[in-house]
CSV table of C-alpha atoms in Angstrom, one decimal:
chain,number,residue,atom,x,y,z
Q,1,MET,CA,-13.2,-42.5,15.7
Q,2,ALA,CA,-10.6,-40.4,17.8
Q,3,PHE,CA,-11.9,-37.7,15.8
Q,4,ALA,CA,-15.7,-38.0,16.6
Q,5,LYS,CA,-14.7,-38.2,20.3
Q,6,ARG,CA,-12.8,-34.6,20.2
Q,7,GLY,CA,-15.5,-32.9,18.6
Q,8,ALA,CA,-18.0,-34.1,21.8
Q,9,GLN,CA,-14.9,-32.6,24.1
Q,10,VAL,CA,-14.7,-29.0,21.9
Q,11,LEU,CA,-18.5,-28.7,22.5
Q,12,GLY,CA,-18.1,-30.6,26.2
Q,13,VAL,CA,-14.6,-27.9,26.5
Q,14,ILE,CA,-16.9,-24.5,25.5
Q,15,ALA,CA,-19.2,-25.1,27.5
Q,16,ASN,CA,-17.2,-25.1,30.8
Q,17,GLY,CA,-15.5,-22.3,29.5
Q,18,SER,CA,-12.4,-23.6,29.4
Q,19,PHE,CA,-11.7,-22.4,25.8
Q,20,LYS,CA,-12.4,-18.6,27.7
Q,21,SER,CA,-10.6,-18.6,30.9
Q,22,SER,CA,-10.8,-15.3,32.1
Q,23,ARG,CA,-9.5,-15.2,35.7
Q,24,PHE,CA,-6.4,-14.0,36.9
Q,25,ALA,CA,-6.4,-14.9,40.8
Q,26,GLY,CA,-10.1,-13.6,41.7
Q,27,ARG,CA,-10.0,-10.3,39.0
Q,28,SER,CA,-12.0,-10.7,35.1
Q,29,LEU,CA,-9.9,-10.7,32.5
Q,30,ASP,CA,-11.8,-7.7,30.9
Q,31,SER,CA,-10.8,-6.1,34.3
Q,32,ARG,CA,-6.8,-5.4,33.8
Q,33,PRO,CA,-5.3,-3.5,31.2
Q,34,PHE,CA,-5.2,-4.2,27.9
Q,35,THR,CA,-1.8,-3.5,28.0
Q,36,SER,CA,-0.2,-5.6,30.8
Q,37,LEU,CA,-1.4,-8.6,28.1
Q,38,ALA,CA,0.8,-10.5,25.9
Q,39,HIS,CA,0.1,-11.7,22.8
Q,40,GLY,CA,1.2,-15.8,21.5
Q,41,VAL,CA,1.0,-18.3,18.9
Q,42,HIS,CA,1.3,-22.2,19.1
Q,43,VAL,CA,0.9,-24.5,16.9
Q,44,PHE,CA,1.1,-28.1,17.2
Q,45,HIS,CA,1.5,-31.2,15.3
Q,46,CYS,CA,1.6,-34.7,16.5
Q,47,PRO,CA,-0.3,-37.5,15.6
Q,48,ASP,CA,-3.9,-37.3,16.4
Q,49,ASP,CA,-5.4,-39.3,19.6
Q,50,VAL,CA,-8.6,-37.6,21.9
Q,51,GLY,CA,-8.5,-35.1,24.5
Q,52,ILE,CA,-5.6,-32.8,22.6
Q,53,VAL,CA,-7.0,-30.3,22.0
Q,54,ALA,CA,-8.5,-30.5,26.0
Q,55,LYS,CA,-5.2,-29.9,26.8
Q,56,LEU,CA,-3.9,-27.6,25.0
Q,57,SER,CA,-7.3,-25.9,25.7
Q,58,ASP,CA,-6.2,-26.5,30.2
Q,59,CYS,CA,-2.4,-25.7,29.0
Q,60,ILE,CA,-3.5,-21.9,28.5
Q,61,ALA,CA,-6.1,-21.9,30.7
Q,62,SER,CA,-4.5,-22.9,33.9
Q,63,ARG,CA,-1.7,-20.5,33.4
Q,64,GLY,CA,-4.9,-17.6,32.7
Q,65,GLY,CA,-4.5,-17.5,29.6
Q,66,ASN,CA,-7.4,-16.4,27.2
Q,67,ILE,CA,-7.6,-18.6,23.7
Q,68,LEU,CA,-8.5,-15.8,21.1
Q,69,GLY,CA,-9.1,-18.4,18.5
Q,70,ALA,CA,-7.8,-22.0,17.7
Q,71,ASP,CA,-7.5,-24.2,13.7
Q,72,VAL,CA,-8.0,-27.6,14.1
Q,73,PHE,CA,-7.2,-29.7,10.9
Q,74,VAL,CA,-6.9,-33.6,10.9
Q,75,PRO,CA,-6.8,-35.3,7.8
Q,76,GLU,CA,-9.7,-37.6,6.5
Q,77,ASN,CA,-8.5,-41.4,7.2
Q,78,GLU,CA,-4.9,-40.1,9.0
Q,79,ASN,CA,-3.5,-40.5,12.1
Q,80,VAL,CA,-2.6,-37.2,12.2
Q,81,PHE,CA,-3.6,-33.6,14.5
Q,82,TYR,CA,-2.3,-30.0,13.5
Q,83,SER,CA,-3.1,-27.2,15.4
Q,84,ARG,CA,-2.8,-23.3,15.2
Q,85,SER,CA,-3.7,-21.5,18.8
Q,86,GLU,CA,-3.9,-17.7,19.3
Q,87,PHE,CA,-3.8,-16.8,23.0
Q,88,ILE,CA,-3.6,-12.9,25.5
Q,89,PHE,CA,-2.1,-13.9,28.8
Q,90,ASP,CA,-0.1,-12.0,32.0
Q,91,PRO,CA,3.5,-12.0,31.1
Q,92,ILE,CA,3.8,-12.0,35.2
Q,93,LYS,CA,1.5,-14.4,36.0
Q,94,TRP,CA,3.1,-16.6,32.8
Q,95,PRO,CA,6.9,-16.5,32.5
Q,96,ARG,CA,8.5,-17.1,29.1
Q,97,GLY,CA,10.4,-19.6,30.3
Q,98,GLN,CA,7.6,-21.2,31.8
Q,99,MET,CA,5.5,-21.1,29.0
Q,100,ASP,CA,8.1,-23.1,27.1
Q,101,GLU,CA,8.1,-25.5,29.7
Q,102,ASP,CA,4.4,-26.1,29.8
Q,103,PHE,CA,4.3,-27.2,26.2
Q,104,LEU,CA,7.4,-29.0,26.3
Q,105,GLN,CA,5.5,-31.4,28.3
Q,106,LEU,CA,2.6,-31.2,26.2
Q,107,SER,CA,4.6,-32.1,23.4
Q,108,LYS,CA,6.2,-34.8,24.9
Q,109,LYS,CA,2.5,-36.1,26.3
Q,110,PHE,CA,1.1,-35.9,22.5
Q,111,ASN,CA,4.5,-37.5,21.0
Q,112,ALA,CA,4.6,-34.1,19.3
Q,113,MET,CA,6.2,-33.8,15.3
Q,114,LYS,CA,6.2,-29.9,16.3
Q,115,SER,CA,5.3,-27.4,19.1
Q,116,VAL,CA,6.2,-24.6,18.9
Q,117,VAL,CA,5.3,-21.3,20.5
Q,118,ARG,CA,6.3,-17.4,20.0
Q,119,VAL,CA,4.8,-14.1,21.6
Q,120,PRO,CA,6.0,-11.5,19.1
Q,121,ILE,CA,6.2,-8.5,21.7
Q,122,LEU,CA,8.9,-10.9,23.5
Q,123,ASP,CA,10.9,-12.7,21.4
Q,124,PRO,CA,13.1,-11.8,18.7
Q,125,LYS,CA,12.9,-11.3,14.8
Q,126,TYR,CA,13.3,-13.9,12.7
Q,127,LYS,CA,16.5,-13.3,10.9
Q,128,ILE,CA,16.8,-13.6,6.9
Q,129,ALA,CA,19.4,-13.5,4.5
Q,130,VAL,CA,18.3,-12.4,1.3
Q,131,LEU,CA,19.3,-13.6,-2.0
Q,132,VAL,CA,19.0,-11.9,-5.1
Q,133,SER,CA,20.0,-11.4,-8.5
Q,134,LYS,CA,19.8,-8.5,-11.4
Q,135,GLN,CA,15.9,-8.7,-10.8
Q,136,GLY,CA,15.5,-7.2,-8.1
Q,137,HIS,CA,11.8,-6.1,-7.5
Q,138,CYS,CA,11.4,-8.6,-5.3
Q,139,LEU,CA,13.7,-7.4,-3.2
Q,140,VAL,CA,13.0,-3.9,-3.6
Q,141,ASP,CA,9.9,-5.0,-1.6
Q,142,LEU,CA,10.6,-7.0,0.8
Q,143,LEU,CA,12.9,-3.8,1.5
Q,144,HIS,CA,10.8,-1.6,2.1
Q,145,GLY,CA,7.7,-4.4,3.7
Q,146,TRP,CA,10.6,-3.9,6.5
Q,147,GLN,CA,10.8,-0.8,7.0
Q,148,ASP,CA,7.6,-0.3,7.3
Q,149,GLY,CA,6.9,-2.9,9.8
Q,150,ARG,CA,4.6,-5.1,7.6
Q,151,LEU,CA,7.4,-8.3,7.8
Q,152,PRO,CA,8.2,-8.8,10.4
Q,153,VAL,CA,12.0,-10.2,10.3
Q,154,GLU,CA,15.5,-8.8,10.5
Q,155,ILE,CA,17.4,-8.6,7.9
Q,156,THR,CA,20.9,-9.2,8.4
Q,157,CYS,CA,22.1,-9.6,5.0
Q,158,VAL,CA,21.7,-9.1,0.6
Q,159,ILE,CA,23.1,-11.6,-1.1
Q,160,SER,CA,23.8,-12.0,-4.7
Q,161,ASN,CA,25.7,-12.7,-8.4
Q,162,HIS,CA,25.2,-9.8,-9.4
Q,163,ASN,CA,27.1,-6.4,-8.8
Q,164,ARG,CA,24.7,-3.1,-8.3
Q,165,GLY,CA,26.5,-0.1,-8.9
Q,166,PRO,CA,26.5,2.6,-5.9
Q,167,ASN,CA,24.4,5.0,-6.4
Q,168,THR,CA,21.6,2.8,-7.4
Q,169,HIS,CA,18.1,3.0,-5.8
Q,170,VAL,CA,18.6,-0.7,-3.6
Q,171,MET,CA,22.7,0.0,-2.7
Q,172,ARG,CA,21.7,3.6,-0.8
Q,173,PHE,CA,19.1,1.9,0.6
Q,174,LEU,CA,21.1,-0.8,2.2
Q,175,GLU,CA,23.8,1.6,3.1
Q,176,ARG,CA,21.6,4.1,4.7
Q,177,HIS,CA,19.7,1.4,7.1
Q,178,GLY,CA,23.2,-1.0,7.2
Q,179,ILE,CA,22.0,-4.1,5.6
Q,180,PRO,CA,25.3,-5.6,4.0
Q,181,TYR,CA,25.5,-6.3,0.6
Q,182,HIS,CA,27.7,-9.1,-0.6
Q,183,TYR,CA,28.4,-9.3,-4.1
Q,184,LEU,CA,29.6,-13.2,-4.8
Q,185,GLN,CA,30.2,-13.3,-8.4
Q,186,THR,CA,30.1,-17.1,-9.4
Q,187,THR,CA,30.3,-19.6,-12.2
Q,188,LYS,CA,29.1,-22.9,-13.3
Q,189,GLU,CA,32.5,-24.8,-12.2
Q,190,ASN,CA,31.8,-22.5,-8.4
Q,191,GLN,CA,28.3,-21.4,-7.0
Q,192,ARG,CA,30.5,-19.7,-4.4
Q,193,GLU,CA,28.3,-21.7,-1.5
Q,194,GLU,CA,31.1,-22.3,1.1
Q,195,GLU,CA,31.2,-18.4,1.0
Q,196,MET,CA,27.4,-17.8,1.1
Q,197,LEU,CA,27.1,-21.0,4.3
Q,198,GLU,CA,29.3,-18.9,6.3
Q,199,LEU,CA,27.5,-15.1,5.5
Q,200,VAL,CA,24.1,-17.0,6.6
Q,201,GLN,CA,24.8,-19.8,9.4
Q,202,ASN,CA,23.1,-17.2,12.3
Q,203,THR,CA,19.9,-16.1,9.8
Q,204,ASP,CA,17.2,-18.2,10.9
Q,205,PHE,CA,15.6,-19.1,7.9
Q,206,LEU,CA,16.9,-17.7,3.8
Q,207,VAL,CA,14.5,-16.1,1.2
Q,208,LEU,CA,15.6,-16.4,-2.3
Q,209,ALA,CA,13.7,-12.9,-4.0
Q,210,ARG,CA,14.6,-14.2,-7.8
Q,211,TYR,CA,17.4,-15.9,-7.3
Q,212,MET,CA,18.6,-17.4,-10.4
Q,213,GLN,CA,20.7,-20.2,-8.9
Q,214,VAL,CA,20.4,-23.7,-7.7
Q,215,LEU,CA,21.7,-24.2,-4.6
Q,216,SER,CA,23.3,-27.8,-4.9
Q,217,GLY,CA,22.2,-30.2,-2.5
Q,218,LYS,CA,25.1,-30.2,-0.4
Q,219,PHE,CA,24.4,-26.8,0.8
Q,220,LEU,CA,20.2,-27.0,1.5
Q,221,ARG,CA,21.5,-29.4,3.5
Q,222,SER,CA,24.5,-28.3,5.2
Q,223,TYR,CA,22.4,-25.1,6.3
Q,224,GLY,CA,19.7,-27.1,6.8
Q,225,LYS,CA,16.6,-25.0,7.5
Q,226,ASP,CA,14.3,-23.5,5.7
Q,227,ILE,CA,14.2,-21.7,2.4
Q,228,ILE,CA,11.2,-20.1,0.5
Q,229,ASN,CA,11.3,-19.6,-3.0
Q,230,ILE,CA,9.1,-17.2,-5.3
Q,231,HIS,CA,8.4,-17.8,-9.5
Q,232,HIS,CA,6.4,-17.1,-11.9
Q,233,GLY,CA,3.0,-19.3,-12.3
Q,234,LEU,CA,4.3,-20.1,-16.2
Q,235,LEU,CA,6.3,-23.2,-15.4
Q,236,PRO,CA,6.1,-25.6,-17.0
Q,237,SER,CA,5.0,-24.5,-20.1
Q,238,PHE,CA,7.1,-22.0,-20.6
Q,239,LYS,CA,10.7,-22.5,-19.4
Q,240,GLY,CA,15.1,-20.9,-19.4
Q,241,GLY,CA,15.2,-17.6,-20.6
Q,242,ASN,CA,12.3,-14.3,-21.2
Q,243,PRO,CA,9.3,-16.7,-19.7
Q,244,SER,CA,6.8,-13.5,-19.7
Q,245,LYS,CA,7.8,-13.0,-23.2
Q,246,GLN,CA,7.2,-16.4,-23.9
Q,247,ALA,CA,3.8,-16.3,-21.9
Q,248,PHE,CA,2.8,-13.7,-24.0
Q,249,ASP,CA,3.7,-14.9,-27.6
Q,250,ALA,CA,1.8,-17.2,-27.2
Q,251,GLY,CA,-1.2,-15.5,-26.1
Q,252,VAL,CA,-2.5,-17.0,-22.2
Q,253,LYS,CA,-5.4,-15.5,-19.9
Q,254,LEU,CA,-4.2,-16.5,-17.3
Q,255,ILE,CA,-0.6,-15.5,-15.2
Q,256,GLY,CA,0.2,-16.0,-11.3
Q,257,ALA,CA,3.5,-16.2,-8.8
Q,258,THR,CA,3.8,-19.4,-6.8
Q,259,SER,CA,6.4,-19.2,-3.6
Q,260,HIS,CA,7.2,-22.7,-1.9
Q,261,PHE,CA,9.8,-24.2,0.0
Q,262,VAL,CA,13.3,-25.1,-1.6
Q,263,THR,CA,14.1,-28.6,-1.9
Q,264,GLU,CA,16.8,-31.0,-4.0
Q,265,GLU,CA,13.8,-31.0,-6.6
Q,266,LEU,CA,14.2,-27.3,-9.1
Q,267,ASP,CA,11.1,-25.6,-8.2
Q,268,ALA,CA,9.0,-29.0,-6.8
Q,269,GLY,CA,8.9,-28.0,-2.9
Q,270,PRO,CA,5.9,-28.0,-0.8
Q,271,ILE,CA,3.9,-24.9,-2.2
Q,272,ILE,CA,3.5,-22.1,0.6
Q,273,GLU,CA,1.5,-19.4,-1.7
Q,274,GLN,CA,0.0,-19.2,-5.1
Q,275,MET,CA,-2.1,-15.9,-6.8
Q,276,VAL,CA,-3.0,-15.7,-9.9
Q,277,GLU,CA,-4.6,-12.7,-12.1
Q,278,ARG,CA,-5.9,-12.8,-15.2
Q,279,VAL,CA,-4.1,-11.2,-18.7
Q,280,SER,CA,-6.1,-9.7,-22.1
Q,281,HIS,CA,-5.3,-8.6,-25.6
Q,282,ARG,CA,-5.4,-5.6,-24.1
Q,283,ASP,CA,-2.4,-6.0,-22.0
Q,284,ASN,CA,1.0,-5.0,-24.5
Q,285,LEU,CA,4.3,-6.9,-22.6
Q,286,HIS,CA,5.2,-4.0,-20.5
Q,287,SER,CA,2.0,-4.2,-18.8
Q,288,PHE,CA,1.9,-8.0,-19.1
Q,289,VAL,CA,5.3,-8.2,-17.4
Q,290,GLN,CA,4.3,-5.8,-14.6
Q,291,LYS,CA,2.0,-7.7,-13.5
Q,292,SER,CA,3.7,-10.8,-13.2
Q,293,GLU,CA,6.1,-9.5,-10.9
Q,294,ASN,CA,3.2,-8.1,-9.0
Q,295,LEU,CA,2.1,-11.1,-8.0
Q,296,GLU,CA,5.3,-12.1,-7.3
Q,297,LYS,CA,6.4,-9.9,-4.5
Q,298,GLN,CA,2.6,-9.9,-3.2
Q,299,CYS,CA,3.0,-13.8,-3.2
Q,300,LEU,CA,6.3,-13.4,-1.5
Q,301,SER,CA,6.0,-11.2,0.7
Q,302,LYS,CA,2.0,-12.9,1.8
Q,303,ALA,CA,4.9,-16.2,1.9
Q,304,ILE,CA,7.1,-14.8,4.4
Q,305,LYS,CA,4.2,-13.0,7.0
Q,306,SER,CA,2.6,-16.5,6.9
Q,307,TYR,CA,5.5,-18.1,8.0
Q,308,CYS,CA,6.7,-15.5,10.5
Q,309,GLU,CA,3.4,-16.0,12.0
Q,310,LEU,CA,3.1,-19.4,12.7
Q,311,ARG,CA,0.9,-20.6,9.8
Q,312,VAL,CA,2.9,-22.8,7.6
Q,313,LEU,CA,3.1,-27.0,8.9
Q,314,PRO,CA,4.1,-29.9,6.9
Q,315,TYR,CA,1.4,-32.5,5.5
Q,316,GLU,CA,2.6,-35.5,3.5
Q,317,LYS,CA,5.6,-35.7,1.9
Q,318,ASN,CA,5.0,-32.8,-0.3
Q,319,LYS,CA,2.4,-30.6,1.2
Q,320,THR,CA,1.7,-27.7,3.5
Q,321,VAL,CA,-0.9,-27.0,5.7
Q,322,VAL,CA,-1.9,-23.3,5.3
Q,323,PHE,CA,-3.4,-22.0,8.5
């Protein structure tokens, strides 16, 4: 069985030191100034085969890199392989362009469905646009996360079907940081999707921070990149307007939030992150809603961070692998 053979290979690789290559032209890695090294992340998704881990390790070690950690997932009885590796390397010894070429050759060798490498200090940050409706708690949290450096993204613009006043906290923040705010008034007949596509064409992915409009299949196909959504975890029991009050009146004891990729099937895309919290008879409606909104903020922020750190990979038709 390929997985069993790989296990023996992994042990052999570790025993021979390939996982911890520490040589740069005869000098130990630890003897070099740490500031001269860069941190890289590589994710790999391909058909299962013997020797993938060894080749991944050799690709990094042969260029003087040092693997800090590697996660591997091989589903039982399925011919598919997933991995995520973190490593440090000397950019002078292993130029960024050469790194892309090396991993490309590895990708071709194993017929990979996905092979992505990122070097955060060298590569540009992901460009995102944030779509939001009236509720601003998730948007505000994302803006502060971006400002504090917790979210490794560049926010190109905010798009909303809600017209915010010029003296609101959000608008002052956006103006201060030079982030455009686009108000697109939508109707049932016109969702302004063509204008939206023009505004987001140079982004890497989109974030729906409580955007209460349904994006059409045409929009999703035209955009062609990932879209991350957040919603409360009260579905499907409490649909429609004011779901928190519905749930509060029903006396629920567990609330949550779900972040997922957007697909044409409403709120049914592959799940990235979920969080839950208990509520009790001591909660009033205000504290109930506050707890729910806090979960939404945390869940969305974590999903975006995981995505940017290459921790999220597609699995089967409607699942994800999250390392």
